[in-house]
PDB file of C-alpha atoms in Angstrom:
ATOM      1  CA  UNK A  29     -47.858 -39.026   2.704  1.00 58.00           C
ATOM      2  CA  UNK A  30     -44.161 -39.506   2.140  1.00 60.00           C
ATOM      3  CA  UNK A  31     -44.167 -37.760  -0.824  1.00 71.00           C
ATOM      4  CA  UNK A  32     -45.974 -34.559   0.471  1.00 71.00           C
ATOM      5  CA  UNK A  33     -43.708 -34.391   3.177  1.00 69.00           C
ATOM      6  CA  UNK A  34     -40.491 -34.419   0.868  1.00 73.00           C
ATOM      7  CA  UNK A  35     -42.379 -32.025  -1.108  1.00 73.00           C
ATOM      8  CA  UNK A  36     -43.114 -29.580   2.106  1.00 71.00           C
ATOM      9  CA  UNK A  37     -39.380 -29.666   2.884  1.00 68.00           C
ATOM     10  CA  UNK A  38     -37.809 -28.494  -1.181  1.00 70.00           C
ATOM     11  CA  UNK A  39     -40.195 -25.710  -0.582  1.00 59.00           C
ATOM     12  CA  UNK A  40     -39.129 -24.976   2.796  1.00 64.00           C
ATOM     13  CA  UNK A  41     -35.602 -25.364   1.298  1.00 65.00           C
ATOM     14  CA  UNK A  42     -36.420 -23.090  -1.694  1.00 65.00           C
ATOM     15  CA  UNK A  43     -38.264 -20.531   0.230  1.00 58.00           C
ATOM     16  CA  UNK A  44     -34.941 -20.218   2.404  1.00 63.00           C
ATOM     17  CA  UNK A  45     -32.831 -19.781  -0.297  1.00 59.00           C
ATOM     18  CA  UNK A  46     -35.005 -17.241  -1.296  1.00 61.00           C
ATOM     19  CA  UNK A  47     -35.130 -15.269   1.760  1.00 60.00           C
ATOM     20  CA  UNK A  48     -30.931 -15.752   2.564  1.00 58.00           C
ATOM     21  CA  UNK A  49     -30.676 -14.211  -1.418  1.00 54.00           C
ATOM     22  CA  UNK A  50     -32.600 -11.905  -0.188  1.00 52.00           C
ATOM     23  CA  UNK A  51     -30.450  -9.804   2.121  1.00 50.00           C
ATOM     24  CA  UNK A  52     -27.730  -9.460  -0.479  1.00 50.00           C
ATOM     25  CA  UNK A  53     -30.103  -8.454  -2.952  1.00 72.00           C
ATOM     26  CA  UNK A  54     -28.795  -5.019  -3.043  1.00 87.00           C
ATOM     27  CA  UNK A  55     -25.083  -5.108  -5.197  1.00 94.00           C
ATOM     28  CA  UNK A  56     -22.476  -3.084  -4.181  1.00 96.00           C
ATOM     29  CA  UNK A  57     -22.346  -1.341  -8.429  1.00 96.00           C
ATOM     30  CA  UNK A  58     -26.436  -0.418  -7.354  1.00 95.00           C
ATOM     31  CA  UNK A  59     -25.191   0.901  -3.560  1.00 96.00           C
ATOM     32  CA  UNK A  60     -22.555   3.027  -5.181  1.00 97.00           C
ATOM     33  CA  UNK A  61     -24.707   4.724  -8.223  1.00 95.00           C
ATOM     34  CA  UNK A  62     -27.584   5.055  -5.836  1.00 96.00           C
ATOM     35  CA  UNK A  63     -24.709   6.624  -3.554  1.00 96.00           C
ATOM     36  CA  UNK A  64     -26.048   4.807  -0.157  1.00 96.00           C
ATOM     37  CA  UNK A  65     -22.640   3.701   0.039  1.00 97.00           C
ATOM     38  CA  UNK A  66     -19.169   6.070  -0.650  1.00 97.00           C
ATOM     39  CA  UNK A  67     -15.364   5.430  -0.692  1.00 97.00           C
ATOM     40  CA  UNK A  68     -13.730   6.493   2.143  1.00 97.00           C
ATOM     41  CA  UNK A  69     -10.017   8.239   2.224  1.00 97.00           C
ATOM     42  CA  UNK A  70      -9.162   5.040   4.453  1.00 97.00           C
ATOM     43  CA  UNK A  71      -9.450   2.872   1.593  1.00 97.00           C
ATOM     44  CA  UNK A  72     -13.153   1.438   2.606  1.00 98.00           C
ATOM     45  CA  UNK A  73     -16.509   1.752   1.948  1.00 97.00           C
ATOM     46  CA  UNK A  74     -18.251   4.042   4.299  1.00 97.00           C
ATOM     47  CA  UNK A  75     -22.442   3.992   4.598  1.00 97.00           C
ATOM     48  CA  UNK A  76     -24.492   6.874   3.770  1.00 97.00           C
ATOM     49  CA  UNK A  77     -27.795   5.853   3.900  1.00 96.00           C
ATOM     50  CA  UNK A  78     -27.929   3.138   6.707  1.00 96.00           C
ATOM     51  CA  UNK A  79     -30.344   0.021   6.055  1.00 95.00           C
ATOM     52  CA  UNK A  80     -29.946  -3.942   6.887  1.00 95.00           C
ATOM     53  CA  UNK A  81     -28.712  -5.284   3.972  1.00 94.00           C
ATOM     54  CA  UNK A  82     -26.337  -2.386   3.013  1.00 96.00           C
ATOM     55  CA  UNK A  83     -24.524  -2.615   5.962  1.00 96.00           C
ATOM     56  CA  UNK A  84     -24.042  -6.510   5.465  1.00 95.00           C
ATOM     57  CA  UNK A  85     -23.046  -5.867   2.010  1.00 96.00           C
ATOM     58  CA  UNK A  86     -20.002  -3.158   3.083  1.00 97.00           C
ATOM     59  CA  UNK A  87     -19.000  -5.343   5.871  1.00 97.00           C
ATOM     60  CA  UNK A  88     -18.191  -8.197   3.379  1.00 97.00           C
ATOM     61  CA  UNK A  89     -16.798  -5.674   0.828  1.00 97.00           C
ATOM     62  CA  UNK A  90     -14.886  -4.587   3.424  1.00 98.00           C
ATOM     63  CA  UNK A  91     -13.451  -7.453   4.570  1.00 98.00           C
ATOM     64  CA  UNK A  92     -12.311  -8.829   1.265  1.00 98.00           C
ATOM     65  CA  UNK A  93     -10.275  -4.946   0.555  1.00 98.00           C
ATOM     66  CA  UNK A  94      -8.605  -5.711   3.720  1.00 98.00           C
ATOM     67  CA  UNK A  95      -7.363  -9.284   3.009  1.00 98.00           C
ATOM     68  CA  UNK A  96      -5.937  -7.914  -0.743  1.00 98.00           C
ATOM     69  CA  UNK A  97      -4.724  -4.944   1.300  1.00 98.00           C
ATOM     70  CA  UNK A  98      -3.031  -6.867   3.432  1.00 98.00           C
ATOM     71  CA  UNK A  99      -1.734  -9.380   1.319  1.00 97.00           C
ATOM     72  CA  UNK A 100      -0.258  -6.282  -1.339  1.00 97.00           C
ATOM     73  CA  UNK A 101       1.359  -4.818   1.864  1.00 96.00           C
ATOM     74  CA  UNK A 102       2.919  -7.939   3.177  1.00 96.00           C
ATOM     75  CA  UNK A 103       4.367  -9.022  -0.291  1.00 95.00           C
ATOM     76  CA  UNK A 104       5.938  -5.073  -0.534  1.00 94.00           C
ATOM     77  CA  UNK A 105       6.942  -4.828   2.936  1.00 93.00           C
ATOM     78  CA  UNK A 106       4.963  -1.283   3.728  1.00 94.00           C
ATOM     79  CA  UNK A 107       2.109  -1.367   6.003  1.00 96.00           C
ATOM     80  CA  UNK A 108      -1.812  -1.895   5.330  1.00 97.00           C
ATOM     81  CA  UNK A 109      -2.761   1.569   5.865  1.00 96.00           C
ATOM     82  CA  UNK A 110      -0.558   2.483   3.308  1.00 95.00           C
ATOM     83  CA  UNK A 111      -1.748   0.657   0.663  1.00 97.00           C
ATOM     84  CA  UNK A 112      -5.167   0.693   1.675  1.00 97.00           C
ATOM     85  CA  UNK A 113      -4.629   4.871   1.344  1.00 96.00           C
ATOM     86  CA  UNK A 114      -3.523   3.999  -1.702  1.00 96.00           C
ATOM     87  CA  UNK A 115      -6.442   2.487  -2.896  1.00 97.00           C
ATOM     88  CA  UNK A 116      -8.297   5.345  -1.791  1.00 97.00           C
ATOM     89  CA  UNK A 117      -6.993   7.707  -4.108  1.00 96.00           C
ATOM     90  CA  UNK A 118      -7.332   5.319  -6.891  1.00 96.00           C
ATOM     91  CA  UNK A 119     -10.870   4.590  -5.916  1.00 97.00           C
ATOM     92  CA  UNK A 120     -11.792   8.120  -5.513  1.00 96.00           C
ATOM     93  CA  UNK A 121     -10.059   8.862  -8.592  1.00 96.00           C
ATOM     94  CA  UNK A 122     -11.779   6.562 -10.522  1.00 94.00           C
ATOM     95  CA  UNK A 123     -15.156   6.568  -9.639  1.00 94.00           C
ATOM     96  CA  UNK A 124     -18.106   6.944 -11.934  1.00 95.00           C
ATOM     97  CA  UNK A 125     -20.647  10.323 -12.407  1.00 95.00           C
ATOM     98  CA  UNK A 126     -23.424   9.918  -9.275  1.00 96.00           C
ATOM     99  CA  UNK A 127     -21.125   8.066  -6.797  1.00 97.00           C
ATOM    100  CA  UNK A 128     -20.417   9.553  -3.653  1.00 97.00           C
ATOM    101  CA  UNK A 129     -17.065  10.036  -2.067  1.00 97.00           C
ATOM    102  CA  UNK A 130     -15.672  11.375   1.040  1.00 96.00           C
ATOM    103  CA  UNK A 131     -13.253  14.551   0.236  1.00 94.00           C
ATOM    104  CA  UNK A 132      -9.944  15.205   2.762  1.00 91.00           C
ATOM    105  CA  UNK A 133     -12.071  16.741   5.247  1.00 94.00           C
ATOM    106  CA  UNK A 134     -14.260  13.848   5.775  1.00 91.00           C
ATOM    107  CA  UNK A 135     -17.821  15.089   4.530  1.00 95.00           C
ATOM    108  CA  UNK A 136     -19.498  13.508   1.236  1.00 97.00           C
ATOM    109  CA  UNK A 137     -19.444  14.272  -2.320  1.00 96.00           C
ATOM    110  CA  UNK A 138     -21.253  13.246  -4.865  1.00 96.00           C
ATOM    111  CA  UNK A 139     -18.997  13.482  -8.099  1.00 92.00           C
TER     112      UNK A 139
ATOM    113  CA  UNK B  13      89.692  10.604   7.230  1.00 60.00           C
ATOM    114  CA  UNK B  14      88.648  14.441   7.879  1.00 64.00           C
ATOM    115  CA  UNK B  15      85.264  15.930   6.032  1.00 60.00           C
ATOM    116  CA  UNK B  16      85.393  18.925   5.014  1.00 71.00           C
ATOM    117  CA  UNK B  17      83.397  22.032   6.934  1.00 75.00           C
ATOM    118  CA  UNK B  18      81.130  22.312   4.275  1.00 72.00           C
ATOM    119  CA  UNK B  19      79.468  18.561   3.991  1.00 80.00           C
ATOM    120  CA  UNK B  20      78.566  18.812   7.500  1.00 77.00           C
ATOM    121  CA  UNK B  21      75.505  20.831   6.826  1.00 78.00           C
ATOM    122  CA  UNK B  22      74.492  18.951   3.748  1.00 79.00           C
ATOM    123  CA  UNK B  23      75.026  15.533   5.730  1.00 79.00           C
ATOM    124  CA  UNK B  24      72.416  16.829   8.396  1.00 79.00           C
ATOM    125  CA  UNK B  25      70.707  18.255   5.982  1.00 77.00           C
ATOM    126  CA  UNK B  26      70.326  15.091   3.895  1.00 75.00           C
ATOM    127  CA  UNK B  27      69.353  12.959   7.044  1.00 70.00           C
ATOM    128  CA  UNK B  28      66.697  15.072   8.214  1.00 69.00           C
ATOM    129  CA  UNK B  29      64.912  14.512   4.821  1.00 69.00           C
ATOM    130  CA  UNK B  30      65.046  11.256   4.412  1.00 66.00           C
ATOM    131  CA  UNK B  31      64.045  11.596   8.273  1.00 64.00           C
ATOM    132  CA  UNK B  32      60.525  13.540   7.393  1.00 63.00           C
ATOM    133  CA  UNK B  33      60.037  11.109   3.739  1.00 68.00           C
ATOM    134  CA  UNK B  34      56.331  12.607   2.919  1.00 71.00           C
ATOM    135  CA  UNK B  35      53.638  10.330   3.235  1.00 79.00           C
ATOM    136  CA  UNK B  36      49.624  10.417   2.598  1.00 84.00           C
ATOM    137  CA  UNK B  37      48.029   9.172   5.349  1.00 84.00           C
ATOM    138  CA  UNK B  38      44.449   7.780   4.435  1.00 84.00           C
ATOM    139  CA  UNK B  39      42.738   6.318   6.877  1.00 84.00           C
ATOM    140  CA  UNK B  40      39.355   4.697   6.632  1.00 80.00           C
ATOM    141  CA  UNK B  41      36.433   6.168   8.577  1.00 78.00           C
ATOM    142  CA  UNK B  42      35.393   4.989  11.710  1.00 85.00           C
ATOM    143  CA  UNK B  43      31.733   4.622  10.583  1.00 85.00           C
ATOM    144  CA  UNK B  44      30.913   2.111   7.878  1.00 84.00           C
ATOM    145  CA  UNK B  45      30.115   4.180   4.504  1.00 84.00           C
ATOM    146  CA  UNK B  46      26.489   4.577   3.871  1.00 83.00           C
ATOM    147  CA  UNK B  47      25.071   5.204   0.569  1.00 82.00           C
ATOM    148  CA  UNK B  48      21.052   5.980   0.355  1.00 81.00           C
ATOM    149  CA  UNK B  49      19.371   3.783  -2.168  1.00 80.00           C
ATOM    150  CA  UNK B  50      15.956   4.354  -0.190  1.00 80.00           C
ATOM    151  CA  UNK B  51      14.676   6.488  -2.574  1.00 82.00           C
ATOM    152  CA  UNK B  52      14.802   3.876  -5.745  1.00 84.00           C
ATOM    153  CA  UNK B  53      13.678   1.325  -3.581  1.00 84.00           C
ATOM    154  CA  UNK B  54      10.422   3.036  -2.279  1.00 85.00           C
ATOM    155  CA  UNK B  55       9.835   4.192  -6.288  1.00 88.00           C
ATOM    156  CA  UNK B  56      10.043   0.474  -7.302  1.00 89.00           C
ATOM    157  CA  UNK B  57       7.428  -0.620  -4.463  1.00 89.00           C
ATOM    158  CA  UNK B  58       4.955   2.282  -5.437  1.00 89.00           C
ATOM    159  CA  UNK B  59       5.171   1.002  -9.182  1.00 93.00           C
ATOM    160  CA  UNK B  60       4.631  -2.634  -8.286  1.00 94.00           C
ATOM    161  CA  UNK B  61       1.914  -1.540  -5.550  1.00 95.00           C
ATOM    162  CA  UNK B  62       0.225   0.783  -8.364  1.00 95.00           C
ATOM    163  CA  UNK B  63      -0.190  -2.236 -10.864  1.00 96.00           C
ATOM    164  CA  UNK B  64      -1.594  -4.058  -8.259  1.00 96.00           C
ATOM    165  CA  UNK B  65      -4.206  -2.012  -7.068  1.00 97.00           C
ATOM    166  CA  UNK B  66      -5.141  -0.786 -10.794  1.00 96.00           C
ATOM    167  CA  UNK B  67      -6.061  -4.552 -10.513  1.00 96.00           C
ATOM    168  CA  UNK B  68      -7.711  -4.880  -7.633  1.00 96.00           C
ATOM    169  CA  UNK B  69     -10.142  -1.679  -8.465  1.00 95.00           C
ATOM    170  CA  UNK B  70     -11.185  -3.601 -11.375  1.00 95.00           C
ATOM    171  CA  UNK B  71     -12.988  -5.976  -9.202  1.00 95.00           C
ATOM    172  CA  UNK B  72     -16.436  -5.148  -9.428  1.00 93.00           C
ATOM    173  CA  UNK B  73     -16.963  -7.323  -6.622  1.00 94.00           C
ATOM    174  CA  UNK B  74     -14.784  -5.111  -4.429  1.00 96.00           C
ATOM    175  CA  UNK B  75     -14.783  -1.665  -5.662  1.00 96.00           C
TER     176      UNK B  75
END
């Protein structure tokens, strides 16, 4: 009885992990080829094709460019935005064939 | 002792020169002297903040 019950709970536990994998299943290199995410001219990732787990995944992604954005700008003594601009460019610049990216009036391209 | 005439106007001429000595005046400007390094500066902080974000884009996890 003791034993069944400890056995009911690891597959409670695994079934969790499971499921909290789950929402993170999509990657942020599968968002960007299947272009349901894009890089913004701010310097973050913008959504395309709205679902659950894609915003969760560019609301982390986000957060972590703004902590290295902030950190770059505070070490150079020039503001976030202007680094995080400068990312932009770079990003844009250097993103692969099928990803999408916003152009300088704001609408989406797919390069 | 009596001078002759003529020394007079050589004596006044003499003083008055010595009087009115030339000198070059320099004098420092009121403002403190400013010299522009900004440009260098802001080149060297878009190098280092180039190498840096070259970096950073190489973070799959991020970009």
């Amino acid at each position: 009885m003791k034993h069944s019950l400890s056995v009911l709970v690891l597959c409670g536990l695994f079934v969790s992990i499971l499921l909290s994998t789950d929402v993170h299943a999509i990657t942020l290199q599968q968002a960007k080829s299947t272009a349901v995410v894009g890089e913004q001219t701010n310097g973050y990732l913008g959504i395309i094709k709205p679902s659950v787990e894609v915003e969760a995944l560019v609301k982390d992604v986000n957060s972590k460019r703004q902590q290295h954005y902030q950190r770059i700008a505070q070490k150079n003594g020039i503001s976030t935005e202007d680094v995080a601009k400068l990312a932009a460019e770079k990003a844009i610049a250097a993103a692969d064939k099928g990803h999408a990216y916003q152009n300088k009036q704001g609408e989406w391209q797919i390069k | 002792m009596k001078l002759p005439v003529v020394f007079v106007p050589l004596l006044i001429f003499i003083s008055l020169q010595s009087g009115c000595s030339p000198t070059v005046k320099i004098e420092p400007p009121d403002k403190p002297i400013v010299i522009n390094l900004n440009v260098k500066i802001e080149h060297e902080i878009k190098i280092k903040v180039d190498k840096e974000l070259d970096n950073l884009i190489e973070n799959e996890q991020l970009f």
